[in-house]
Short mmCIF file of C-alpha atoms and ligand atoms in Angstrom, two decimals:
data_model
loop_
_atom_site.label_atom_id
_atom_site.label_comp_id
_atom_site.label_asym_id
_atom_site.label_seq_id
_atom_site.Cartn_x
_atom_site.Cartn_y
_atom_site.Cartn_z
CA UNK A 1 14.57 -5.99 40.11
CA UNK A 2 15.16 -2.24 39.81
CA UNK A 3 13.42 -1.12 36.65
CA UNK A 4 13.11 2.24 34.92
CA UNK A 5 10.51 2.72 32.20
CA UNK A 6 11.12 5.87 30.17
CA UNK A 7 8.04 7.22 28.42
CA UNK A 8 4.78 6.88 30.33
CA UNK A 9 2.23 6.71 27.54
CA UNK A 10 -0.16 3.92 26.58
CA UNK A 11 2.70 1.41 26.56
CA UNK A 12 5.11 2.67 29.24
CA UNK A 13 2.42 3.10 31.87
CA UNK A 14 1.04 -0.40 31.40
CA UNK A 15 4.52 -1.92 31.32
CA UNK A 16 5.62 -0.05 34.45
CA UNK A 17 2.47 -0.85 36.40
CA UNK A 18 2.62 -4.47 35.22
CA UNK A 19 6.20 -5.03 36.37
CA UNK A 20 5.42 -3.34 39.71
CA UNK A 21 2.49 -5.74 40.12
CA UNK A 22 4.85 -8.73 40.12
CA UNK A 23 6.94 -7.22 42.92
CA UNK A 24 9.59 -5.22 41.10
CA UNK A 25 10.72 -1.75 42.11
CA UNK A 26 9.66 0.43 39.16
CA UNK A 27 10.16 4.08 38.38
CA UNK A 28 8.32 5.51 35.38
CA UNK A 29 9.94 8.61 33.90
CA UNK A 30 8.50 11.07 31.40
CA UNK A 31 9.32 14.60 30.29
CA UNK A 32 5.63 15.56 30.41
CA UNK A 33 5.42 17.22 33.80
CA UNK A 34 1.63 17.53 33.89
CA UNK A 35 1.26 13.84 33.14
CA UNK A 36 3.72 12.85 35.87
CA UNK A 37 1.99 15.08 38.42
CA UNK A 38 -1.36 13.49 37.67
CA UNK A 39 0.07 9.98 37.80
CA UNK A 40 1.80 10.66 41.12
CA UNK A 41 -1.65 11.53 42.51
CA UNK A 42 -2.98 8.23 41.16
CA UNK A 43 -4.89 9.87 38.28
CA UNK A 44 -4.73 7.91 35.02
CA UNK A 45 -4.40 10.24 32.01
CA UNK A 46 -5.77 7.70 29.51
CA UNK A 47 -8.78 5.40 29.39
CA UNK A 48 -7.54 1.83 29.65
CA UNK A 49 -9.71 -0.80 31.38
CA UNK A 50 -8.11 -2.34 34.47
CA UNK A 51 -5.14 0.02 34.61
CA UNK A 52 -6.23 2.25 37.49
CA UNK A 53 -6.25 -0.43 40.23
CA UNK A 54 -2.82 -1.61 39.10
CA UNK A 55 -1.35 1.89 39.33
CA UNK A 56 -3.10 2.58 42.65
CA UNK A 57 -1.75 -0.63 44.14
CA UNK A 58 1.77 0.01 42.90
CA UNK A 59 1.74 3.54 44.30
CA UNK A 60 0.18 2.56 47.64
CA UNK A 61 2.67 -0.24 48.19
CA UNK A 62 5.65 1.87 47.16
CA UNK A 63 6.71 -0.33 44.25
CA UNK A 64 5.74 2.20 41.58
CA UNK A 65 6.95 5.80 41.37
CA UNK A 66 6.70 8.55 38.77
CA UNK A 67 9.30 11.17 37.98
CA UNK A 68 10.34 13.74 35.41
CA UNK A 69 13.99 13.15 36.32
CA UNK A 70 14.86 10.72 33.53
CA UNK A 71 18.59 10.83 34.32
CA UNK A 72 18.10 9.83 37.96
CA UNK A 73 15.62 7.12 37.02
CA UNK A 74 17.99 5.43 34.58
CA UNK A 75 21.05 5.94 36.81
CA UNK A 76 19.49 3.94 39.63
CA UNK A 77 17.94 1.14 37.56
CA UNK A 78 19.47 -2.12 36.41
CA UNK A 79 16.82 -2.72 33.75
CA UNK A 80 15.79 0.20 31.56
CA UNK A 81 12.87 0.08 29.14
CA UNK A 82 12.69 2.78 26.48
CA UNK A 83 8.96 3.22 25.75
CA UNK A 84 8.84 6.71 24.24
CA UNK A 85 6.93 7.54 21.07
CA UNK A 86 8.28 6.81 17.59
CA UNK A 87 6.07 9.01 15.41
CA UNK A 88 6.34 8.95 11.63
CA UNK A 89 8.92 11.29 10.16
CA UNK A 90 8.16 13.28 7.01
CA UNK A 91 9.35 10.45 4.76
CA UNK A 92 7.30 7.83 6.63
CA UNK A 93 10.29 6.43 8.53
CA UNK A 94 10.03 6.06 12.32
CA UNK A 95 11.37 9.17 14.02
CA UNK A 96 13.96 7.89 16.49
CA UNK A 97 14.79 11.24 18.04
CA UNK A 98 13.09 10.49 21.38
CA UNK A 99 14.55 6.98 21.58
CA UNK A 100 18.07 8.24 20.91
CA UNK A 101 17.64 11.18 23.31
CA UNK A 102 16.90 8.66 26.04
CA UNK A 103 19.88 6.53 24.99
CA UNK A 104 22.17 9.58 25.29
CA UNK A 105 20.77 10.29 28.75
CA UNK A 106 21.43 6.68 29.76
CA UNK A 107 25.02 6.97 28.57
CA UNK A 108 25.56 10.24 30.39
CA UNK A 109 23.98 8.89 33.59
CA UNK A 110 25.96 5.66 33.75
CA UNK A 111 27.24 5.26 37.34
CA UNK A 112 30.86 4.15 37.90
CA UNK A 113 29.82 0.92 39.62
CA UNK A 114 26.81 -1.30 40.29
CA UNK A 115 25.29 -4.04 38.10
CA UNK A 116 25.70 -3.93 34.33
CA UNK A 117 22.65 -2.21 32.89
CA UNK A 118 20.28 -3.84 30.45
CA UNK A 119 18.74 -1.31 28.05
CA UNK A 120 15.65 -2.53 26.23
CA UNK A 121 13.79 -0.90 23.37
CA UNK A 122 10.08 -1.41 24.05
CA UNK A 123 9.04 1.24 21.56
CA UNK A 124 8.35 -0.01 18.05
CA UNK A 125 11.60 0.73 16.23
CA UNK A 126 12.97 -0.22 12.81
CA UNK A 127 15.51 -2.94 12.38
CA UNK A 128 18.95 -1.59 13.25
CA UNK A 129 17.79 0.70 16.06
CA UNK A 130 19.33 -1.31 18.90
CA UNK A 131 22.72 -0.76 17.29
CA UNK A 132 22.05 3.00 17.18
CA UNK A 133 20.98 2.95 20.83
CA UNK A 134 24.17 1.13 21.69
CA UNK A 135 26.30 3.71 19.85
CA UNK A 136 24.49 6.60 21.52
CA UNK A 137 25.14 5.16 24.99
CA UNK A 138 28.71 4.16 24.14
CA UNK A 139 29.57 7.76 23.21
CA UNK A 140 29.34 8.67 26.91
CA UNK A 141 30.63 5.67 28.84
CA UNK A 142 33.22 2.89 28.88
CA UNK A 143 31.23 0.70 31.23
CA UNK A 144 29.75 -2.57 29.99
CA UNK A 145 26.01 -2.65 29.30
CA UNK A 146 23.59 -4.79 27.28
CA UNK A 147 21.02 -3.80 24.68
CA UNK A 148 17.90 -5.81 23.86
CA UNK A 149 14.80 -5.46 21.73
CA UNK A 150 11.55 -6.40 23.43
CA UNK A 151 8.69 -5.17 21.24
CA UNK A 152 5.31 -4.79 22.88
CA UNK A 153 2.21 -6.48 21.44
CA UNK A 154 -0.44 -5.14 23.81
CA UNK A 155 -3.69 -3.83 22.32
CA UNK A 156 -5.20 -0.59 23.57
CA UNK A 157 -8.48 -1.44 25.27
CA UNK A 158 -7.11 -4.78 26.51
CA UNK A 159 -3.60 -3.62 27.32
CA UNK A 160 -3.44 -4.78 30.94
CA UNK A 161 -4.62 -8.28 30.12
CA UNK A 162 -2.36 -8.51 27.10
CA UNK A 163 0.63 -7.44 29.15
CA UNK A 164 -0.08 -9.58 32.20
CA UNK A 165 -1.00 -12.65 30.11
CA UNK A 166 0.87 -12.30 26.82
CA UNK A 167 0.39 -14.78 23.95
CA UNK A 168 4.16 -14.66 23.70
CA UNK A 169 7.03 -12.42 24.67
CA UNK A 170 9.58 -11.64 21.97
CA UNK A 171 13.06 -10.70 23.12
CA UNK A 172 16.04 -9.97 20.91
CA UNK A 173 19.29 -10.37 22.84
CA UNK A 174 22.98 -10.58 22.14
CA UNK A 175 24.32 -11.63 25.56
CA UNK A 176 23.64 -14.57 27.82
CA UNK A 177 23.43 -12.23 30.83
CA UNK A 178 20.58 -10.20 29.28
CA UNK A 179 18.82 -13.37 28.24
CA UNK A 180 18.89 -14.76 31.78
CA UNK A 181 17.72 -11.54 33.43
CA UNK A 182 14.84 -11.09 31.00
CA UNK A 183 13.81 -14.72 31.33
CA UNK A 184 13.61 -14.14 35.12
CA UNK A 185 11.73 -10.86 34.69
CA UNK A 186 9.06 -12.38 32.44
CA UNK A 187 8.75 -15.69 34.30
CA UNK A 188 5.67 -14.61 36.35
CA UNK A 189 3.87 -13.58 33.15
CA UNK A 190 4.24 -16.89 31.32
CA UNK A 191 3.54 -19.43 34.04
CA UNK A 192 0.83 -21.07 31.97
CA UNK A 193 3.40 -21.98 29.36
CA UNK A 194 3.14 -19.23 26.77
CA UNK A 195 6.59 -18.82 25.27
CA UNK A 196 9.28 -16.23 25.77
CA UNK A 197 10.87 -16.32 22.34
CA UNK A 198 14.52 -15.34 22.47
CA UNK A 199 16.08 -14.45 19.14
CA UNK A 200 18.63 -12.14 17.57
CA UNK A 201 17.88 -8.44 17.87
CA UNK A 202 17.18 -7.78 14.18
CA UNK A 203 14.58 -10.56 14.06
CA UNK A 204 12.86 -9.22 17.17
CA UNK A 205 12.72 -5.72 15.69
CA UNK A 206 11.24 -7.02 12.45
CA UNK A 207 8.72 -9.27 14.28
CA UNK A 208 6.81 -6.28 15.62
CA UNK A 209 6.44 -4.61 12.23
CA UNK A 210 5.60 -7.91 10.55
CA UNK A 211 2.81 -8.53 13.10
CA UNK A 212 1.21 -5.10 12.64
CA UNK A 213 1.63 -5.18 8.86
CA UNK A 214 -0.05 -8.60 8.74
CA UNK A 215 -3.01 -7.37 10.81
CA UNK A 216 -3.36 -4.22 8.71
CA UNK A 217 -3.20 -6.40 5.59
CA UNK A 218 -6.09 -8.55 6.82
CA UNK A 219 -8.20 -5.45 7.38
CA UNK A 220 -7.42 -3.96 3.98
CA UNK A 221 -7.93 -7.34 2.36
CA UNK A 222 -11.44 -7.58 3.78
CA UNK A 223 -12.17 -3.99 2.81
CA UNK A 224 -11.15 -4.88 -0.73
CA UNK A 225 -13.48 -7.90 -0.65
CA UNK A 226 -16.21 -5.62 0.73
CA UNK A 227 -15.81 -3.36 -2.28
CA UNK A 228 -16.43 -6.32 -4.57
CA UNK A 229 -19.43 -7.41 -2.47
CA UNK A 230 -20.87 -3.91 -2.78
CA UNK A 231 -20.36 -3.97 -6.54
CA UNK A 232 -22.28 -7.22 -7.06
CA UNK A 233 -24.83 -7.07 -4.22
CA UNK A 234 -23.17 -9.73 -2.03
CA UNK A 235 -22.77 -9.48 1.77
CA UNK A 236 -19.24 -9.22 3.19
CA UNK A 237 -20.31 -10.45 6.64
CA UNK A 238 -21.33 -13.76 5.07
CA UNK A 239 -18.07 -13.97 3.17
CA UNK A 240 -16.20 -13.22 6.41
CA UNK A 241 -17.86 -16.13 8.18
CA UNK A 242 -17.31 -18.29 5.14
CA UNK A 243 -13.56 -17.78 5.17
CA UNK A 244 -12.98 -17.19 8.89
CA UNK A 245 -14.07 -20.73 9.74
CA UNK A 246 -11.17 -22.07 7.69
CA UNK A 247 -8.65 -22.84 10.41
CA UNK A 248 -5.79 -21.71 8.20
CA UNK A 249 -7.41 -18.25 8.05
CA UNK A 250 -9.14 -17.86 11.44
CA UNK A 251 -11.89 -15.39 12.34
CA UNK A 252 -9.98 -12.43 13.84
CA UNK A 253 -9.30 -9.15 12.07
CA UNK A 254 -11.62 -9.82 9.15
CA UNK A 255 -14.16 -7.07 9.74
CA UNK A 256 -14.80 -4.67 6.91
CA UNK A 257 -15.27 -1.07 8.04
CA UNK A 258 -14.10 2.50 7.70
CA UNK A 259 -10.44 1.52 7.75
CA UNK A 260 -7.78 0.98 10.37
CA UNK A 261 -6.47 3.87 12.48
CA UNK A 262 -4.77 4.30 15.82
CA UNK A 263 -1.25 5.11 16.81
CA UNK A 264 0.29 1.91 15.46
CA UNK A 265 -0.95 0.37 12.21
CA UNK A 266 -0.78 3.50 10.02
CA UNK A 267 2.67 4.56 11.20
CA UNK A 268 4.11 1.06 11.40
CA UNK A 269 2.99 0.11 7.89
CA UNK A 270 4.54 3.36 6.64
CA UNK A 271 7.78 2.77 8.52
CA UNK A 272 8.04 -0.81 7.27
CA UNK A 273 7.54 0.34 3.68
CA UNK A 274 10.30 2.87 4.25
CA UNK A 275 12.70 0.27 5.69
CA UNK A 276 11.93 -2.14 2.86
CA UNK A 277 12.54 0.51 0.23
CA UNK A 278 15.85 1.39 1.88
CA UNK A 279 16.82 -2.28 1.71
CA UNK A 280 15.74 -2.59 -1.93
CA UNK A 281 12.83 -4.89 -1.05
CA UNK A 282 9.60 -4.57 -3.04
CA UNK A 283 6.91 -3.11 -0.76
CA UNK A 284 4.05 -3.00 -3.26
CA UNK A 285 1.87 -5.37 -1.20
CA UNK A 286 1.99 -2.96 1.76
CA UNK A 287 1.56 0.07 -0.48
CA UNK A 288 -1.67 -1.57 -1.63
CA UNK A 289 -2.71 -2.08 1.98
CA UNK A 290 -2.23 1.64 2.60
CA UNK A 291 -4.09 2.65 -0.56
CA UNK A 292 -7.09 0.51 0.33
CA UNK A 293 -7.12 1.98 3.81
CA UNK A 294 -6.93 5.57 2.57
CA UNK A 295 -9.86 4.89 0.23
CA UNK A 296 -11.79 3.16 2.99
CA UNK A 297 -11.56 6.20 5.25
CA UNK A 298 -13.27 8.26 2.52
CA UNK A 299 -15.85 5.64 1.63
CA UNK A 300 -18.61 6.50 4.11
CA UNK A 301 -18.37 10.15 3.17
CA UNK A 302 -18.65 9.21 -0.51
CA UNK A 303 -21.72 7.08 0.20
CA UNK A 304 -23.22 9.98 2.13
CA UNK A 305 -22.55 12.61 -0.52
CA UNK A 306 -23.95 10.23 -3.14
CA UNK A 307 -27.27 10.61 -1.31
CA UNK A 308 -27.16 14.19 -0.04
CA UNK A 309 -24.92 15.82 -2.68
CA UNK A 310 -21.55 17.49 -2.22
CA UNK A 311 -23.04 20.61 -0.67
CA UNK A 312 -24.10 19.74 2.87
CA UNK A 313 -24.81 23.33 4.00
CA UNK A 314 -27.80 23.49 6.32
CA UNK A 315 -27.57 19.81 7.17
CA UNK A 316 -26.70 18.23 10.50
CA UNK A 317 -25.27 14.78 11.04
CA UNK A 318 -25.11 12.71 14.21
CA UNK A 319 -21.92 10.70 14.79
CA UNK A 320 -21.59 7.82 17.20
CA UNK A 321 -18.00 6.95 18.03
CA UNK A 322 -14.82 9.02 17.64
CA UNK A 323 -12.10 6.74 19.10
CA UNK A 324 -10.25 4.66 16.53
CA UNK A 325 -11.69 1.54 18.15
CA UNK A 326 -13.82 0.69 21.19
CA UNK A 327 -12.47 0.49 24.77
CA UNK A 328 -9.94 3.24 24.22
CA UNK A 329 -10.00 7.05 24.17
CA UNK A 330 -7.22 7.13 21.57
CA UNK A 331 -8.14 9.13 18.47
CA UNK A 332 -4.76 9.14 16.75
CA UNK A 333 -5.35 8.53 13.01
CA UNK A 334 -8.97 7.62 13.75
CA UNK A 335 -11.28 7.49 10.69
CA UNK A 336 -13.54 9.93 12.59
CA UNK A 337 -10.97 12.70 12.11
CA UNK A 338 -11.29 12.59 8.35
CA UNK A 339 -15.02 11.93 8.26
CA UNK A 340 -16.08 14.66 10.72
CA UNK A 341 -13.82 17.19 8.99
CA UNK A 342 -15.12 16.04 5.60
CA UNK A 343 -18.69 16.72 6.70
CA UNK A 344 -17.82 20.15 8.10
CA UNK A 345 -15.79 21.13 5.00
CA UNK A 346 -18.90 20.46 2.94
CA UNK A 347 -20.90 22.85 5.13
CA UNK A 348 -22.58 20.41 7.54
CA UNK A 349 -22.84 20.66 11.30
CA UNK A 350 -21.96 17.59 13.35
CA UNK A 351 -23.11 16.46 16.77
CA UNK A 352 -20.94 13.61 18.03
CA UNK A 353 -20.75 11.23 20.95
CA UNK A 354 -18.07 8.93 22.27
CA UNK A 355 -18.24 7.21 25.67
CA UNK A 356 -14.57 7.85 26.51
CA UNK A 357 -12.87 10.02 23.90
CA UNK A 358 -14.46 13.35 24.79
CA UNK A 359 -11.26 14.95 26.18
CA UNK A 360 -9.31 13.69 23.16
CA UNK A 361 -12.02 14.99 20.83
CA UNK A 362 -11.79 18.40 22.50
CA UNK A 363 -8.09 18.43 21.62
CA UNK A 364 -8.31 17.07 18.07
CA UNK A 365 -11.33 19.16 17.10
CA UNK A 366 -10.63 22.36 19.09
CA UNK A 367 -11.15 24.51 15.95
CA UNK A 368 -14.49 22.91 15.01
CA UNK A 369 -15.76 23.15 18.59
CA UNK A 370 -14.72 26.80 18.74
CA UNK A 371 -16.55 27.78 15.54
CA UNK A 372 -19.63 25.73 16.46
CA UNK A 373 -19.53 23.36 13.49
CA UNK A 374 -19.10 20.46 15.91
CA UNK A 375 -20.82 19.84 19.22
CA UNK A 376 -20.07 16.96 21.58
CA UNK A 377 -23.09 15.32 23.19
CA UNK A 378 -23.23 13.84 26.70
CA UNK A 379 -25.38 10.93 25.66
CA UNK A 380 -25.52 9.11 22.33
CA UNK A 381 -29.23 9.83 21.88
CA UNK A 382 -28.59 13.56 22.40
CA UNK A 383 -26.89 13.66 18.99
CA UNK A 384 -30.02 12.70 17.14
CA UNK A 385 -32.71 15.41 17.33
CA UNK A 386 -32.89 17.25 14.04
CA UNK A 387 -30.05 15.31 12.39
CA UNK A 388 -30.38 14.27 8.75
CA UNK A 389 -28.67 10.93 9.38
CA UNK A 390 -26.72 8.96 11.96
CA UNK A 391 -23.16 7.83 11.18
CA UNK A 392 -21.59 5.04 13.23
CA UNK A 393 -17.79 5.18 13.29
CA UNK A 394 -16.75 3.11 16.34
CA UNK A 395 -18.31 -0.16 17.45
CA UNK A 396 -18.71 0.71 21.14
CA UNK A 397 -20.86 -1.84 22.98
CA UNK A 398 -23.70 0.57 23.90
CA UNK A 399 -24.25 1.26 20.18
CA UNK A 400 -24.77 -2.39 19.34
CA UNK A 401 -28.35 -2.81 20.53
CA UNK A 402 -29.83 0.68 20.58
CA UNK A 403 -33.47 1.65 20.85
CA UNK A 404 -34.27 1.84 17.15
CA UNK A 405 -37.71 3.37 17.71
CA UNK A 406 -36.07 6.22 19.60
CA UNK A 407 -33.50 6.75 16.83
CA UNK A 408 -36.24 6.77 14.22
CA UNK A 409 -38.32 9.29 16.15
CA UNK A 410 -35.49 11.69 16.84
CA UNK A 411 -33.73 11.80 13.47
CA UNK A 412 -35.20 14.12 10.86
CA UNK A 413 -35.38 11.06 8.58
CA UNK A 414 -34.61 7.43 9.46
CA UNK A 415 -31.18 7.18 7.79
CA UNK A 416 -28.12 5.35 9.16
CA UNK A 417 -24.63 5.15 7.62
CA UNK A 418 -23.01 2.33 9.52
CA UNK A 419 -19.23 2.27 9.13
CA UNK A 420 -18.92 -0.79 11.37
CA UNK A 421 -21.69 -3.08 10.11
CA UNK A 422 -23.25 -3.25 13.59
CA UNK A 423 -26.77 -4.16 12.47
CA UNK A 424 -28.16 -6.60 9.96
CA UNK A 425 -29.75 -5.21 6.80
CA UNK A 426 -32.80 -7.43 7.49
CA UNK A 427 -33.40 -5.89 10.90
CA UNK A 428 -32.92 -2.39 9.51
CA UNK A 429 -35.47 -3.06 6.82
CA UNK A 430 -37.96 -4.26 9.47
CA UNK A 431 -37.25 -1.17 11.56
CA UNK A 432 -37.92 1.07 8.59
CA UNK A 433 -34.48 2.59 8.15
CA UNK A 434 -32.65 3.62 5.05
CA UNK A 435 -29.46 1.80 5.97
CA UNK A 436 -26.07 2.05 4.26
CA UNK A 437 -23.22 -0.13 5.49
CA UNK A 438 -19.90 -1.48 4.21
CA UNK A 439 -19.82 -4.28 1.65
CA UNK A 440 -23.51 -5.13 2.01
CA UNK A 441 -26.56 -4.17 0.00
CA UNK A 442 -28.09 -0.87 1.06
CA UNK A 443 -31.60 -1.10 2.51
P1 NAD B 501 2.54 7.77 23.79
O1 NAD B 501 2.62 8.92 22.86
O2 NAD B 501 1.25 7.45 24.46
O3 NAD B 501 3.64 7.94 24.94
C1 NAD B 501 4.95 8.30 24.71
C2 NAD B 501 5.46 9.03 25.95
O4 NAD B 501 6.86 9.27 25.81
C3 NAD B 501 4.81 10.39 26.15
O5 NAD B 501 4.24 10.45 27.44
C4 NAD B 501 5.98 11.38 26.01
O6 NAD B 501 5.87 12.50 26.85
C5 NAD B 501 7.15 10.50 26.41
N1 NAD B 501 8.45 10.99 25.92
C6 NAD B 501 8.78 11.45 24.71
N2 NAD B 501 10.08 11.77 24.66
C7 NAD B 501 10.59 11.49 25.88
C8 NAD B 501 11.90 11.58 26.46
N3 NAD B 501 12.93 12.04 25.74
N4 NAD B 501 12.06 11.19 27.73
C9 NAD B 501 11.01 10.73 28.45
N5 NAD B 501 9.77 10.62 27.97
C10 NAD B 501 9.56 10.98 26.69
O7 NAD B 501 3.07 6.52 22.96
P2 NAD B 501 2.62 5.00 23.11
O8 NAD B 501 1.34 4.77 22.42
O9 NAD B 501 2.79 4.57 24.52
O10 NAD B 501 3.75 4.30 22.22
C11 NAD B 501 5.09 4.22 22.63
C12 NAD B 501 5.82 3.26 21.71
O11 NAD B 501 5.27 1.96 21.84
C13 NAD B 501 5.71 3.60 20.23
O12 NAD B 501 6.90 3.23 19.58
C14 NAD B 501 4.58 2.73 19.76
O13 NAD B 501 4.67 2.43 18.39
C15 NAD B 501 4.81 1.49 20.58
N6 NAD B 501 3.61 0.67 20.79
C16 NAD B 501 2.41 1.27 21.04
C17 NAD B 501 1.29 0.48 21.28
C18 NAD B 501 -0.05 1.12 21.54
O14 NAD B 501 -1.05 0.40 21.47
N7 NAD B 501 -0.13 2.39 21.83
C19 NAD B 501 1.40 -0.92 21.26
C20 NAD B 501 2.64 -1.49 21.03
C21 NAD B 501 3.75 -0.68 20.79
#
């Protein structure tokens, strides 16, 4: 099939490379010229395990191309995925400007003949967006076309696997033609029997937000339980195991920590609250989820200032982990943004390490790097010499079994604030650390 994917970010690039892998002719279009130039040379602008070989193969075999000419890309394609960003607007609603810009371009670029186009929103968009996309295209053309909603459930860090072997594919359609073409397109991805769930467009649009809001709710729920554990001296990791083995609950997404971040949960919870309010539906459950998360992002800093005082001038802190989660370089809405800035605002210096997010950190923290309040270390142990404490903000694998003797020797005092509960309090006691974690007794 001839496919155009518009927007070549974390989602569009994986989607484009994935469809090229199954033999389709794919062109990925983006308005970011620098990104397209790098991709055309086979350079991957993001860290995503397994993506590079897919892109290399697609390029080498001529099934995958990159362009900044969005109009030409959509003119020549039968199947068009819109995968541009939908950032939060000022009122929390999803900003559809990029999505609708692309829809206008599709309308203006509609050729007079050729197969009827199928236009699919892959971006996470509020219920009702497909209708707006349809109107935007219709303003420029009388030709027949089809709109669909096909939300993407991939996780950064496991995006290629998630896309190539999805738990399920959700597709909202309103024509039999679109349904048949998309069933054919996804057939190679669901050979083991995972379902392609066809439904009406509104239900598909809501499914994506409901999934992310549910996951965010689980995290905030456990952070709330962690707060109670901390108050009474219980251990949230034991409670997690205690409830996660109930098959109605399940073990995933029950880890207490410094709060959820990333490019999806924060903005999608906000956008869903906005949609619900517009529809007169009570959103207080999700407002609570947000409140818990906002508090959770401040919690480690509060625990730290409880020990060192509000004035951190003259102190240095080591930070391990800046990405919002492991296996990605994405720092959008990462708890590290608030925590590192919180330390610096109180006068501290920070030396931080992340295995993959260094370029992102250089962008997000350009001001702190310029004035010297933050330094990025090559190696995680390089953060430690002379630091008053180590803070752990991302559960990268190399941080899970570190050389504790080395940490103890290099820190000014053996103090760890663990925002991801990587170590057991018992082990930390044996190793001689003062150890503060989330929802567990301090050692
Ligand atoms: P991103 O910011 O990484 O990429 C978006 C890309 O769109 C950018 O490269 C940008 O230059 C491009 N773009 C913007 N306007 C454009 C236009 N008019 N024409 C062409 N290109 C344009 O975003 P992302 O993380 O890939 O997310 C894209 C969408 O997918 C969002 O709606 C997001 O909520 C959703 N989503 C993201 C994830 C994820 O894990 N990142 C998972 C599922 C769904």
